[in-house]
Tab-separated table of C-alpha atoms in Angstrom:
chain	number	residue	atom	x	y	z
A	1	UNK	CA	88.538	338.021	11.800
A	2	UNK	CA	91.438	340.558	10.688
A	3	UNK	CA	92.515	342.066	13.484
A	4	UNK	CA	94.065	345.193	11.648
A	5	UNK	CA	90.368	346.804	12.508
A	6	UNK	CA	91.178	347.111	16.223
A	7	UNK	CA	92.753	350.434	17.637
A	8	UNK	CA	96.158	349.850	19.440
A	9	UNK	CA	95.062	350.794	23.096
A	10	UNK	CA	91.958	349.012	23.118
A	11	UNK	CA	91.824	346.871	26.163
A	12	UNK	CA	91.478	342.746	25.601
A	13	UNK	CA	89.774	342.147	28.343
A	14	UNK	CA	86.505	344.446	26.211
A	15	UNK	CA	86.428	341.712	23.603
A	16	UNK	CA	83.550	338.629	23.435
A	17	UNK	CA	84.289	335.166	24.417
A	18	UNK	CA	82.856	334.591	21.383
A	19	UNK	CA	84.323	336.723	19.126
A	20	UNK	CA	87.696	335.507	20.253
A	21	UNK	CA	87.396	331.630	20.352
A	22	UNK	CA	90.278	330.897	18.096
A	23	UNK	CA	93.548	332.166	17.906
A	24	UNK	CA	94.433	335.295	16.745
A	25	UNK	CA	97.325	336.982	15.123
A	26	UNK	CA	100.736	334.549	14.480
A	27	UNK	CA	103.736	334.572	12.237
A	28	UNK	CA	103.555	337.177	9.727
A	29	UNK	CA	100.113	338.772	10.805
A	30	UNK	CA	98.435	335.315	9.508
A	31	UNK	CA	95.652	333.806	11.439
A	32	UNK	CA	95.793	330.343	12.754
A	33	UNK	CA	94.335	328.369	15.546
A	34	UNK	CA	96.202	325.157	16.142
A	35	UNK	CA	98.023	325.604	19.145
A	36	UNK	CA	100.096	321.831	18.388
A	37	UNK	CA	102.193	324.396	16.107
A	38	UNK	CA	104.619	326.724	18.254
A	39	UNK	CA	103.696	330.510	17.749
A	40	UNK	CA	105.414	333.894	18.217
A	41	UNK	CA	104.570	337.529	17.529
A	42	UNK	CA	103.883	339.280	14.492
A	43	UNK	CA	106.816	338.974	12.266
A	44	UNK	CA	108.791	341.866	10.509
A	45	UNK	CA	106.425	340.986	7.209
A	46	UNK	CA	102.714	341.264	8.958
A	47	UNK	CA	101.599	344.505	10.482
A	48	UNK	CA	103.712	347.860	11.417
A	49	UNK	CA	103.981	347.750	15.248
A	50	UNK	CA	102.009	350.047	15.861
A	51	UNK	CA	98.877	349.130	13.894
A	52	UNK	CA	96.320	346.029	14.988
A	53	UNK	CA	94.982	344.694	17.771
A	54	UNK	CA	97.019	345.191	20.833
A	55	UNK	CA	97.813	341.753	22.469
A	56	UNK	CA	100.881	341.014	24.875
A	57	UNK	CA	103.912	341.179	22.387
A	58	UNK	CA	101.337	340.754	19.613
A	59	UNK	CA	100.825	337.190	20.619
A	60	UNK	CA	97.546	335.299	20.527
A	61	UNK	CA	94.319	336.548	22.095
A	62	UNK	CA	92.537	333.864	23.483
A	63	UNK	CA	90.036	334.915	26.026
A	64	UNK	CA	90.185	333.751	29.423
A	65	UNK	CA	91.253	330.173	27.738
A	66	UNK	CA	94.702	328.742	29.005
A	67	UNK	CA	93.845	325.676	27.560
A	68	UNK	CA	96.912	324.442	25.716
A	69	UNK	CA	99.338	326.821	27.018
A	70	UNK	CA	102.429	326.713	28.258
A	71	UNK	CA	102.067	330.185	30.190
A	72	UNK	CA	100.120	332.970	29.474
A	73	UNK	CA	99.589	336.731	29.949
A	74	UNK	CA	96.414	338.425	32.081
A	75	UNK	CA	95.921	341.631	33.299
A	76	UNK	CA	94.713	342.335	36.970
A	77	UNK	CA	93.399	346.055	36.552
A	78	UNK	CA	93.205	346.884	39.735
A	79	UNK	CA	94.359	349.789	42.310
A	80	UNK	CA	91.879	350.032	44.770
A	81	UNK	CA	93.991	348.536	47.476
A	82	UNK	CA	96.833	351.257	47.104
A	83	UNK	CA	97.377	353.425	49.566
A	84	UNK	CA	98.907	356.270	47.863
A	85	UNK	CA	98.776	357.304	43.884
A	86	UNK	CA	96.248	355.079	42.040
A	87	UNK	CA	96.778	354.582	38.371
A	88	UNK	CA	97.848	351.106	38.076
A	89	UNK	CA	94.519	349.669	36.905
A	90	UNK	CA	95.877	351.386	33.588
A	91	UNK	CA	98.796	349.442	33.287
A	92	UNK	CA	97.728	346.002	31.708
A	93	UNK	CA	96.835	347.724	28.713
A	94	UNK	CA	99.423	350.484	28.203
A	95	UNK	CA	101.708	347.786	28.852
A	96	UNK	CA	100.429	345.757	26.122
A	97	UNK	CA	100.589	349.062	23.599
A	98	UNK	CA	104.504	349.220	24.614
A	99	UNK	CA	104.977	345.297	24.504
A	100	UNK	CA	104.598	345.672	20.337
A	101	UNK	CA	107.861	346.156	20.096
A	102	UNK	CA	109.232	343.531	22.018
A	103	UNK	CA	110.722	340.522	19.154
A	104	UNK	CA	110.581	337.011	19.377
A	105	UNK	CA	114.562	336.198	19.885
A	106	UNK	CA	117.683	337.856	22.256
A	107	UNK	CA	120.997	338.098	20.672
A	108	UNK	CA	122.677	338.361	24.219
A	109	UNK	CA	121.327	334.682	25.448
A	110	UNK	CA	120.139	333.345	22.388
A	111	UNK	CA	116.776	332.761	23.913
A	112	UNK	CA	114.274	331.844	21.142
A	113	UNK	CA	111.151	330.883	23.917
A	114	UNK	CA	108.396	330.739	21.093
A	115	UNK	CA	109.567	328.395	18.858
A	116	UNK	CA	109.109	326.070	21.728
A	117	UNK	CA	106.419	327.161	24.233
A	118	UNK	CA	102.833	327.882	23.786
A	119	UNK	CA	101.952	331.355	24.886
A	120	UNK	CA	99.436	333.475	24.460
A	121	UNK	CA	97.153	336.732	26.200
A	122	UNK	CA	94.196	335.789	27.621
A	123	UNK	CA	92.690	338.867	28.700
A	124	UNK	CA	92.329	340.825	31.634
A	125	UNK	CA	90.738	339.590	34.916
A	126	UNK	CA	86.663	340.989	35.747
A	127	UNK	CA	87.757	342.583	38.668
A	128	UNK	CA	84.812	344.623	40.630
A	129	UNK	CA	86.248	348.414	41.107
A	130	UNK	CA	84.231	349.241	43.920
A	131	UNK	CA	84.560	346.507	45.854
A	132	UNK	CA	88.174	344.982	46.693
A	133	UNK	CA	87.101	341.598	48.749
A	134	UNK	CA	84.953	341.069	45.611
A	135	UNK	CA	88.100	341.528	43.204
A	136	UNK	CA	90.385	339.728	45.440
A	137	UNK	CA	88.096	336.864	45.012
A	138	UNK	CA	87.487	337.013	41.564
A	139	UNK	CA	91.094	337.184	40.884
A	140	UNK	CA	91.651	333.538	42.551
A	141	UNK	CA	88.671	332.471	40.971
A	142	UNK	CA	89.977	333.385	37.621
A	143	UNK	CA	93.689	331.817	38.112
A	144	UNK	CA	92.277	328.533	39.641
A	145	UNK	CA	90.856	327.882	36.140
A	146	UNK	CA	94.451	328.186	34.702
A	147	UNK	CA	95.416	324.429	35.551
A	148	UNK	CA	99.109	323.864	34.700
A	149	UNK	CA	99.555	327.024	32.619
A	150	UNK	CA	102.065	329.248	34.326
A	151	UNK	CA	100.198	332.720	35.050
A	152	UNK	CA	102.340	336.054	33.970
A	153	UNK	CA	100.294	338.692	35.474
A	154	UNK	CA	100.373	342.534	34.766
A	155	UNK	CA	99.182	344.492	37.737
A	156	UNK	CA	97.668	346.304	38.909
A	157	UNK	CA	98.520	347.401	42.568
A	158	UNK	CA	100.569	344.715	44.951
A	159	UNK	CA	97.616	343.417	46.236
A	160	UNK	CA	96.731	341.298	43.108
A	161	UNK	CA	99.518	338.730	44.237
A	162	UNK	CA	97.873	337.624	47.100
A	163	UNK	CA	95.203	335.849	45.348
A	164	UNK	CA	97.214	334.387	42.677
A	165	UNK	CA	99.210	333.313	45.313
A	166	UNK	CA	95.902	331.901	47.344
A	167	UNK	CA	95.080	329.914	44.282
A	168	UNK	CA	98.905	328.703	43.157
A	169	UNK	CA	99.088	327.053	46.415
A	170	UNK	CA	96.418	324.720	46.408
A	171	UNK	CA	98.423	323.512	43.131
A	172	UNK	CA	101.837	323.787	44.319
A	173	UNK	CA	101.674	323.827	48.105
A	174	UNK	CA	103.686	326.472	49.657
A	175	UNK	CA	106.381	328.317	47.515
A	176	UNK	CA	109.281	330.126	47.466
A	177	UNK	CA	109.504	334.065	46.872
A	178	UNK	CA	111.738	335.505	44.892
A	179	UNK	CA	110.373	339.613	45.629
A	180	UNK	CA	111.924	343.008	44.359
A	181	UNK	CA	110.640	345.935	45.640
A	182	UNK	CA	111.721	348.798	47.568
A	183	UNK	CA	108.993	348.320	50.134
A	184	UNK	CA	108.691	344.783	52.184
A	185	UNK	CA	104.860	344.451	52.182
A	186	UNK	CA	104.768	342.638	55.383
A	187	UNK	CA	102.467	345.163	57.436
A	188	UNK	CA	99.975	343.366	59.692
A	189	UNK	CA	97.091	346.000	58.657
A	190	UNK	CA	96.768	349.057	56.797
A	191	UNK	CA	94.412	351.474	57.956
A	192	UNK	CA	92.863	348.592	59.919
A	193	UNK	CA	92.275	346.324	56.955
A	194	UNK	CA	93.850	342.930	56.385
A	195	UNK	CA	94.035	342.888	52.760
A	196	UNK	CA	95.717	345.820	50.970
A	197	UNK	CA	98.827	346.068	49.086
A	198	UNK	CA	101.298	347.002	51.891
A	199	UNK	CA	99.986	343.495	53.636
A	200	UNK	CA	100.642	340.937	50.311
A	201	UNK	CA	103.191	339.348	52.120
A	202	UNK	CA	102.406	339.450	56.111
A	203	UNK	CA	98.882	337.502	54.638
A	204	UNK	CA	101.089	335.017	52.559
A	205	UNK	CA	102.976	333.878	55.404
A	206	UNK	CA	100.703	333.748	57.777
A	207	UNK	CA	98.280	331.277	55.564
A	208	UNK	CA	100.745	329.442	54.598
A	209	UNK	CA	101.107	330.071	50.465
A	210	UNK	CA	105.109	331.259	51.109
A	211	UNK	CA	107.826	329.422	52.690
A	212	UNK	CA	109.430	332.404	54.275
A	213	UNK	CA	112.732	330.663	54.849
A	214	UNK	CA	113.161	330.271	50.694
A	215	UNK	CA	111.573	333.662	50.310
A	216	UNK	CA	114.037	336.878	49.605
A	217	UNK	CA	113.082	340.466	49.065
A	218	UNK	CA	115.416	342.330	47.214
A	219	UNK	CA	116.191	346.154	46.772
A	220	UNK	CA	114.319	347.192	50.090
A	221	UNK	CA	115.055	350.548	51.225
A	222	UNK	CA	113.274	354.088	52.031
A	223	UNK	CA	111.969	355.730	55.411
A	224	UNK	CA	110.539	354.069	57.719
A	225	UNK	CA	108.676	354.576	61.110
A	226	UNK	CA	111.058	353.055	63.227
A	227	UNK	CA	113.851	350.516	64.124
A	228	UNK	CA	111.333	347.585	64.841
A	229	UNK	CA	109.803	347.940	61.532
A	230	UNK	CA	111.061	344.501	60.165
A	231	UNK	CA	111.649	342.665	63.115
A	232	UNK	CA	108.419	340.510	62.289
A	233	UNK	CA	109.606	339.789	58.848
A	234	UNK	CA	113.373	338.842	60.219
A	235	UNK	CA	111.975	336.360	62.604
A	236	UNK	CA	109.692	334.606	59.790
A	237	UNK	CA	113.240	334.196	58.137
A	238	UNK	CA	112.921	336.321	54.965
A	239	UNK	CA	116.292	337.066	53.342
A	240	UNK	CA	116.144	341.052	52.858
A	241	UNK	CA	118.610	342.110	50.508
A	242	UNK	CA	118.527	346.510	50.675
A	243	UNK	CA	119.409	348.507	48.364
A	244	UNK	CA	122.141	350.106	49.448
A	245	UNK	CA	124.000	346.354	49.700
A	246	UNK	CA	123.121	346.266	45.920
A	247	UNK	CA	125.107	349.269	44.598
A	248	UNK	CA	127.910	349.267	42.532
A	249	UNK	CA	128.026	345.486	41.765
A	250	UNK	CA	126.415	342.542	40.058
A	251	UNK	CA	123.400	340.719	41.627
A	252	UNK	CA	124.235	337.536	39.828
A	253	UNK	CA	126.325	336.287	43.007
A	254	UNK	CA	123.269	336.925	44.927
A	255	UNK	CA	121.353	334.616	42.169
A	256	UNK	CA	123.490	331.808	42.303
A	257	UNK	CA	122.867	331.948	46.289
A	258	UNK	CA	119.134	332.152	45.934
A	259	UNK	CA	119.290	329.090	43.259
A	260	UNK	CA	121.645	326.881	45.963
A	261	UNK	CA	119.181	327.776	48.863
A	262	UNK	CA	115.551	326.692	47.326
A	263	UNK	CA	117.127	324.361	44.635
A	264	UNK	CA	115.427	323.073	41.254
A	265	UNK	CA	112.475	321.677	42.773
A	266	UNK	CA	110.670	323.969	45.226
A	267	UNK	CA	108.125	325.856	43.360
A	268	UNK	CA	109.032	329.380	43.412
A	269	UNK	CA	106.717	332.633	42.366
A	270	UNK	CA	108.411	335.780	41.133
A	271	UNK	CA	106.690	339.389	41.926
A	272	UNK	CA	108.585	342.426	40.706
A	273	UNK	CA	107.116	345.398	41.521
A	274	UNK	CA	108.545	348.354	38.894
A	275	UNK	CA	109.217	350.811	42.423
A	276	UNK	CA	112.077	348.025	42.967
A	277	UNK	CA	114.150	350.171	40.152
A	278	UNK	CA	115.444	353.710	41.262
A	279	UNK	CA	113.340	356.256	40.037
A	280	UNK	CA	115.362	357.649	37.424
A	281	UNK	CA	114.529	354.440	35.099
A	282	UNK	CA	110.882	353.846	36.523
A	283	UNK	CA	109.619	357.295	37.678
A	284	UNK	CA	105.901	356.092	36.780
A	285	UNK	CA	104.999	354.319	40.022
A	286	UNK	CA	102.356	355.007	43.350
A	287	UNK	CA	105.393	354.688	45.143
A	288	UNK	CA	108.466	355.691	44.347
A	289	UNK	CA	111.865	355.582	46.675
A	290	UNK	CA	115.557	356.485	45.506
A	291	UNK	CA	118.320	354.757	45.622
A	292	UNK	CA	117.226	351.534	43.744
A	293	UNK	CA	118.179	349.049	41.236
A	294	UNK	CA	119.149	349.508	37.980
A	295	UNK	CA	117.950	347.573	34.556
A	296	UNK	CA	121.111	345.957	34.512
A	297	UNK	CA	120.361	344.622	37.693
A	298	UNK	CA	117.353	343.718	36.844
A	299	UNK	CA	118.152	341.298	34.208
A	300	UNK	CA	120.269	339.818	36.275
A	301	UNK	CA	117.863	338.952	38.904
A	302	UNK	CA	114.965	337.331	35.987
A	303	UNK	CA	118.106	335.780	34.357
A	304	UNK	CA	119.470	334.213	37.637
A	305	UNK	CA	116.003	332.740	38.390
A	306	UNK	CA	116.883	330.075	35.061
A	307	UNK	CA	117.001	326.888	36.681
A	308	UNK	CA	114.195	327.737	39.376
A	309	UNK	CA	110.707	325.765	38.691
A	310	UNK	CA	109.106	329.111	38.676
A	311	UNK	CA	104.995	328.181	38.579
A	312	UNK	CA	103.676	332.204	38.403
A	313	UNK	CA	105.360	335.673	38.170
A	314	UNK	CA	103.728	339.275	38.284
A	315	UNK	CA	104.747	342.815	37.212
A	316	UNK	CA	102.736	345.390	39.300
A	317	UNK	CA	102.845	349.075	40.591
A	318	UNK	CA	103.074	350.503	37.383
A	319	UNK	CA	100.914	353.375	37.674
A	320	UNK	CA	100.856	354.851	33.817
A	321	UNK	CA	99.361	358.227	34.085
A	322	UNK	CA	102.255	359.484	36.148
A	323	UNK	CA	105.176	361.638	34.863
A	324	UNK	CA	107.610	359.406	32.387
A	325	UNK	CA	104.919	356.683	32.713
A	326	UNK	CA	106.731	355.500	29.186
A	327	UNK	CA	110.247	354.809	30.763
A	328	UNK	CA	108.272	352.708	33.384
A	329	UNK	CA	106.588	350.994	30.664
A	330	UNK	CA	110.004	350.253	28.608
A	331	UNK	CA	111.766	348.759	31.451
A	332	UNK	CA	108.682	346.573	32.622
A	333	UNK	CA	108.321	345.230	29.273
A	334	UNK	CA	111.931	344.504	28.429
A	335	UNK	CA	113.645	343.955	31.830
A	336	UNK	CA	110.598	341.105	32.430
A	337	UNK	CA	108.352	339.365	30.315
A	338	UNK	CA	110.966	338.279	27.825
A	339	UNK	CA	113.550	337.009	29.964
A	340	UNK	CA	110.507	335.497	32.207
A	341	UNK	CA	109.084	333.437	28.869
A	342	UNK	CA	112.981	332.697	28.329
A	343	UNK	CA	113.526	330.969	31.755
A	344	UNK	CA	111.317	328.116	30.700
A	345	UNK	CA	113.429	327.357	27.681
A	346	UNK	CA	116.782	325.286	27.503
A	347	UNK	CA	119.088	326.386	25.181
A	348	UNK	CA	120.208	330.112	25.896
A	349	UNK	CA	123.423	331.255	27.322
């Protein structure tokens, strides 16, 4: 099956089991489907960027199938646990459209992660949008058949961590957090419901999937309804790294810190979510707050994590009908998923 036939925009998740039982789109534009043979995106020589199916960095589509891989890309299309701007169920496939012109290899750390890592998109998750206790579930449901394959997750509102989280830890055990954002998420309740995205992490610690001790939250800042706010979240032993102690210097101190603290052995899950950079790179969010971090920073936060055993990571909040969604889109694709594949891979500086 050529994929040249399918409209760039066109969501995976919309595609047959069936149809899509072999692997789809390698070196070149060629179709293959051994997966004992590394693969990569479309080379310079197979299809114009943006032509083709639209996969995560063009890689192969292999629908909800991790067997084989290394790590792999889903979508969580979900926003119905937001409490403010919706829009982020849009983002796992307008991130995909901008991912086309990510490229296989990084001059700056000579990180080459497909020539030795099996990777591929396996489509989006069948969440339920009118019911978010039925999503939540089918969300775990969907990452519990992942096995050893290292979930990369494109979100979809904060709440989608939660369940990956719920279903990581009866792999793992509890893990570390490494969490940018400018917003904590450690409300007991929003609106008198447990589950929601402002509650990710309160409901983390409290079952047990985090070890809050290992966990830090980084770029935290904006208004707030009083001094008490985080005194729940201090007590569990989060580190809370603001904003404002993040300006005007590197972050890879801060790194080598976080790496001495939970060491190489702890599992440890990454969740960025895209209102953690100041608004004037990421304007496209539910959620926005200035003051934060900048891309710079940002790289040197996914960078730092090499050396981490980092078992899951998500991108969420990016709500892509919003003004500048693209900008939003650029720096979740570039500040994250590459140097998130590259962390697995020895041999970059």
């Amino acid at each position: 099956m050529h994929l040249a036939s399918r409209r760039c925009g066109s969501s995976v998740g919309s595609i047959s089991k069936a149809s899509t039982s072999t692997l789809l789109v390698s070196r070149g534009g060629a179709s293959h489907n051994d997966f004992n043979q590394p693969n990569d995106p479309n080379g310079p020589g197979g299809l114009p960027r943006f032509a083709g199916f639209t996969s995560m960095m063009r890689l192969p589509y292999k629908a909800g199938d991790a067997a084989g891989l290394d790590a792999c890309f889903l979508g969580i299309p979900m926003d119905w646990g937001t409490c403010n701007r919706p829009g982020t169920r849009f983002a796992p496939r307008n991130v995909r459209c901008e991912s086309a012109l990510l490229r296989p290899y990084n001059t700056s750390t000579g990180a080459a992660p497909f020539e030795s890592l099996q990777v591929a998109d396996i489509g989006d998750v069948a969440v339920n949008p009118y019911s978010l206790p039925k999503s939540v579930k089918a969300i775990e449901e969907f990452v519990a058949t992942l096995g050893t394959c290292r979930p990369m997750s494109i979100g979809g509102d904060h709440t989608v961590t939660l369940p990956v989280l719920r279903a990581l830890a009866k792999q793992h055990g509890k893990m570390a957090l490494v969490h940018v954002d400018a917003h904590s998420d450690t409300e007991s309740s929003m609106f008198g419901e447990e589950v929601a995205h402002g509650t990710t992490f309160y409901r983390a610690c409290v079952e047990g999937l985090i070890e809050p001790t290992l966990s830090t939250q980084i770029g935290l800042r904006g208004g707030d309804y009083g001094p008490n706010d985080y005194d729940w979240t201090k007590e569990q032993g989060f580190h809370m790294v603001w904003a404002t102690d993040c300006w005007h210097k590197s972050l890879s101190p801060l790194m080598a810190q976080i790496r001495e603290r939970v060491g190489s052995s702890t599992p440890v899950y990454i969740s960025f979510d895209i209102d953690g950079l100041d608004p004037s790179i990421a304007p496209a969010t539910g959620t926005p707050e200035i003051g934060g971090l900048t891309t710079p920073q940002a790289l040197e936060i996914i960078r730092g994590c090499r050396g981490l055993n980092v078992v899951g990571c998500d991108l969420v909040e990016v709500s892509v009908h919003r003004f500048a969604a693209c900008c939003s889109l650029v720096s979740g694709r570039n500040n994250y998923y590459f140097n998130i594949i590259s962390k697995y891979v020895t041999g970059w500086r």
